[in-house]
JSON list of C-alpha atoms in Angstrom, two decimals:
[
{"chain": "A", "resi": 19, "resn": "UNK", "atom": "CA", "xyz": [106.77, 122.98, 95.25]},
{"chain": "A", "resi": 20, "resn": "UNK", "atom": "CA", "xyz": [105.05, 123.30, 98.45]},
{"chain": "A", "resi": 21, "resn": "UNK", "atom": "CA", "xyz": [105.04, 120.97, 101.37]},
{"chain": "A", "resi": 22, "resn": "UNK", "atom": "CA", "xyz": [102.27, 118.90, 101.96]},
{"chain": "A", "resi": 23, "resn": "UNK", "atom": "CA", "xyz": [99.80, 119.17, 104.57]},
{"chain": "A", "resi": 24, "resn": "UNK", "atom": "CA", "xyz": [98.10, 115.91, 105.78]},
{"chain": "A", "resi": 25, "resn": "UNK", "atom": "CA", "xyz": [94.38, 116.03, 107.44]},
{"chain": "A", "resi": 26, "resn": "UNK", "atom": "CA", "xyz": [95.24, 113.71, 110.35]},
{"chain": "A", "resi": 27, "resn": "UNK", "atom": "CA", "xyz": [94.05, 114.63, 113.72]},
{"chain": "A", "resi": 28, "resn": "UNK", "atom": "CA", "xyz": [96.55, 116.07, 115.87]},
{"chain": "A", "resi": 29, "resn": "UNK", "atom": "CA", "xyz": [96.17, 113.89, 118.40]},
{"chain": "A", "resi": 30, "resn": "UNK", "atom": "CA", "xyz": [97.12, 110.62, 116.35]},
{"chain": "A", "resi": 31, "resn": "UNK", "atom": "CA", "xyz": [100.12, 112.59, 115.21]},
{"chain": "A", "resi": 32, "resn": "UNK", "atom": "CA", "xyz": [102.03, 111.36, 119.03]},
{"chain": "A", "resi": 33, "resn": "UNK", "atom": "CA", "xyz": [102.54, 108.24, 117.91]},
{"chain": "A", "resi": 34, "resn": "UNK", "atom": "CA", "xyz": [101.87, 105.73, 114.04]},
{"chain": "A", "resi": 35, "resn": "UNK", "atom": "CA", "xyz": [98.76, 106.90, 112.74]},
{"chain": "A", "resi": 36, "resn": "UNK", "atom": "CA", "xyz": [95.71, 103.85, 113.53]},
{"chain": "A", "resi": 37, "resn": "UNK", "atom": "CA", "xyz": [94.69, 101.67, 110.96]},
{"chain": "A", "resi": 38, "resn": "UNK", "atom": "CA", "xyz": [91.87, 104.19, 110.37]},
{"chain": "A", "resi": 39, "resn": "UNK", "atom": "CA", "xyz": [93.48, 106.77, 108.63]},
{"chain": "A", "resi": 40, "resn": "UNK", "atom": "CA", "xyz": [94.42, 106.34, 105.07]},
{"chain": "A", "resi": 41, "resn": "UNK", "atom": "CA", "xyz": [97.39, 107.79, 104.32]},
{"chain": "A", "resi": 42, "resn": "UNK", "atom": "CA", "xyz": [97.75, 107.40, 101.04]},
{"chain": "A", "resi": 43, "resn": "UNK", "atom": "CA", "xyz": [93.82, 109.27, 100.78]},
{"chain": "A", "resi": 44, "resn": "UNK", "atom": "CA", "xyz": [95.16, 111.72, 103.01]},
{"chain": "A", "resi": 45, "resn": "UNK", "atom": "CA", "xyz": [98.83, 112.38, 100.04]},
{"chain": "A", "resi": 46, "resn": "UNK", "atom": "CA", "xyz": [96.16, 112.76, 97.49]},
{"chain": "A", "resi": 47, "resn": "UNK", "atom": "CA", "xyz": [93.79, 114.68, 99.27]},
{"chain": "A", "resi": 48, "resn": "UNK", "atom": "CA", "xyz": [96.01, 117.25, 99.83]},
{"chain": "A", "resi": 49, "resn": "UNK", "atom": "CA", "xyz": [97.84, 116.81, 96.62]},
{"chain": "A", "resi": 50, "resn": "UNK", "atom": "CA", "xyz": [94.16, 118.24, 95.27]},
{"chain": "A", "resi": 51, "resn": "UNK", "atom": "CA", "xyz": [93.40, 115.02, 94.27]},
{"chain": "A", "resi": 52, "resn": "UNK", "atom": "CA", "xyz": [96.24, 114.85, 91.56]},
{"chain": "A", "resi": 53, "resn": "UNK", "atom": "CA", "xyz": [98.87, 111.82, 91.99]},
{"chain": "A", "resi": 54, "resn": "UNK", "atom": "CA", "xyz": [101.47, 113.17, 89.83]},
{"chain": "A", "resi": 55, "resn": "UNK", "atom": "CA", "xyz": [101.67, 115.97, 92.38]},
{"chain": "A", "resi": 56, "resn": "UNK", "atom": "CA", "xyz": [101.70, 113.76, 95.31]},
{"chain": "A", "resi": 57, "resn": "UNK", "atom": "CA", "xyz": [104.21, 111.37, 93.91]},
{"chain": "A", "resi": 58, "resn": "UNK", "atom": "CA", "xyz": [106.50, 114.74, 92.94]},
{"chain": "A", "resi": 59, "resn": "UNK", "atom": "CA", "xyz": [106.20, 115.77, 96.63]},
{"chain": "A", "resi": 60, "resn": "UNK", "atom": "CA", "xyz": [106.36, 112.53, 98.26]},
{"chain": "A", "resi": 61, "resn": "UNK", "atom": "CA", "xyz": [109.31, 111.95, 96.06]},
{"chain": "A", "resi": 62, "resn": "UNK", "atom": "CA", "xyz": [110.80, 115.36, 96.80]},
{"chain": "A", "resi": 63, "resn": "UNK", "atom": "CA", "xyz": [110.18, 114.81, 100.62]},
{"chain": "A", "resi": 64, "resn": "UNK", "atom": "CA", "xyz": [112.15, 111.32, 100.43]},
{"chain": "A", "resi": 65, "resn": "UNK", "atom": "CA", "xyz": [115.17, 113.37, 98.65]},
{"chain": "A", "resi": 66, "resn": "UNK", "atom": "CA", "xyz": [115.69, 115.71, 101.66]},
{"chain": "A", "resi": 67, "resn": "UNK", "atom": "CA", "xyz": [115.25, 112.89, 104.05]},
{"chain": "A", "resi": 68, "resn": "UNK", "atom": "CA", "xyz": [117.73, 111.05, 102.51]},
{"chain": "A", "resi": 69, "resn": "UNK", "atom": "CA", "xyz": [120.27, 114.26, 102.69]},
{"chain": "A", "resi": 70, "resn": "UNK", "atom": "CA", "xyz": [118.95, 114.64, 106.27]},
{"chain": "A", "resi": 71, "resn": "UNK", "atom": "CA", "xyz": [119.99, 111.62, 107.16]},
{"chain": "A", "resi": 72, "resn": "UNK", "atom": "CA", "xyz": [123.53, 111.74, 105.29]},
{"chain": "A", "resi": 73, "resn": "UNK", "atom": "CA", "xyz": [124.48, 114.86, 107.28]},
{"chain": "A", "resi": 74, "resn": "UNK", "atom": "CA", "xyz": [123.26, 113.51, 110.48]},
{"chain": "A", "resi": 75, "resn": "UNK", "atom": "CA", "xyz": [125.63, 110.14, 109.75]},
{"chain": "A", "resi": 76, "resn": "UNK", "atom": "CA", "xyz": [128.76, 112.57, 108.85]},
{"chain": "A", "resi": 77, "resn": "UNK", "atom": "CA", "xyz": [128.37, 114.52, 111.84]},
{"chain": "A", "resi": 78, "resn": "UNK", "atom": "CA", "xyz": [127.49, 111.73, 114.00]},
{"chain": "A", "resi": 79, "resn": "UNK", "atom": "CA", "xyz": [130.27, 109.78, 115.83]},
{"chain": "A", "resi": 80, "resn": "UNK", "atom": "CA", "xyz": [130.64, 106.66, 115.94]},
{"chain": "A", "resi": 81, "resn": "UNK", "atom": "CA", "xyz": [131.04, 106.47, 119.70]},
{"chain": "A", "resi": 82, "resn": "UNK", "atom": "CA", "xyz": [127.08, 107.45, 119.79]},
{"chain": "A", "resi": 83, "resn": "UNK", "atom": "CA", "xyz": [125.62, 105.28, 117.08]},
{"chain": "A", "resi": 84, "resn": "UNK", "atom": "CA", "xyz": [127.65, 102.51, 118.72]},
{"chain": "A", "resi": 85, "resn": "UNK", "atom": "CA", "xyz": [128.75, 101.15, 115.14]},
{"chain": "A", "resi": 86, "resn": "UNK", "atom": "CA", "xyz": [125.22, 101.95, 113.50]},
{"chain": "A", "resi": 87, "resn": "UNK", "atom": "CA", "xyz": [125.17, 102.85, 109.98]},
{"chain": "A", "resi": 88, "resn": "UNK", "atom": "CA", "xyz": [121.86, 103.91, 108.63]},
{"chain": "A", "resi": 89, "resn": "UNK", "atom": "CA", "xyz": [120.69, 103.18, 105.06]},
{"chain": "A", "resi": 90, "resn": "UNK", "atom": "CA", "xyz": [119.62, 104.65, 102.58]},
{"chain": "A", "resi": 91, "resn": "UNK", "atom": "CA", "xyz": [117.39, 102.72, 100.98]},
{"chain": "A", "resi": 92, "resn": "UNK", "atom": "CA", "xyz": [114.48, 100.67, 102.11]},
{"chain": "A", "resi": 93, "resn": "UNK", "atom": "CA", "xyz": [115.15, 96.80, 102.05]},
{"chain": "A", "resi": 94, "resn": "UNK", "atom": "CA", "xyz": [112.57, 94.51, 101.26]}
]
């Protein structure tokens, strides 16, 4: 599967992208217009972030989160 590329302007990339930008038009768009194939990537991307994060936590001490754990899931 290849990554995603988003059509964002690369100066709005700095910081959260405005209001202006879709970027749920801008998954599909370059998904080819086909949501199964965004969903697959933005579900594959969501996979390694959640291994990137693991990794970072094991190898992190706790000295320098200061007693932060992250989590893995999104709470409403």
């Amino acid at each position: 599967m290849t990554q995603l590329a988003l059509d964002i302007p690369e100066e709005e990339t700095v910081t959260q992208s405005p209001a202006e930008v879709d970027l749920a038009v801008s998954v599909l768009n370059a998904a080819g217009g086909d949501p199964l194939v965004a969903i697959r990537s933005l579900l594959a991307d969501a996979d390694f972030l959640r291994d990137q994060l693991w990794i970072a936590s094991n190898l992190m001490s706790k000295g320098i989160s200061r007693g932060w754990k992250p989590k893995y899931e999104r709470v409403s």
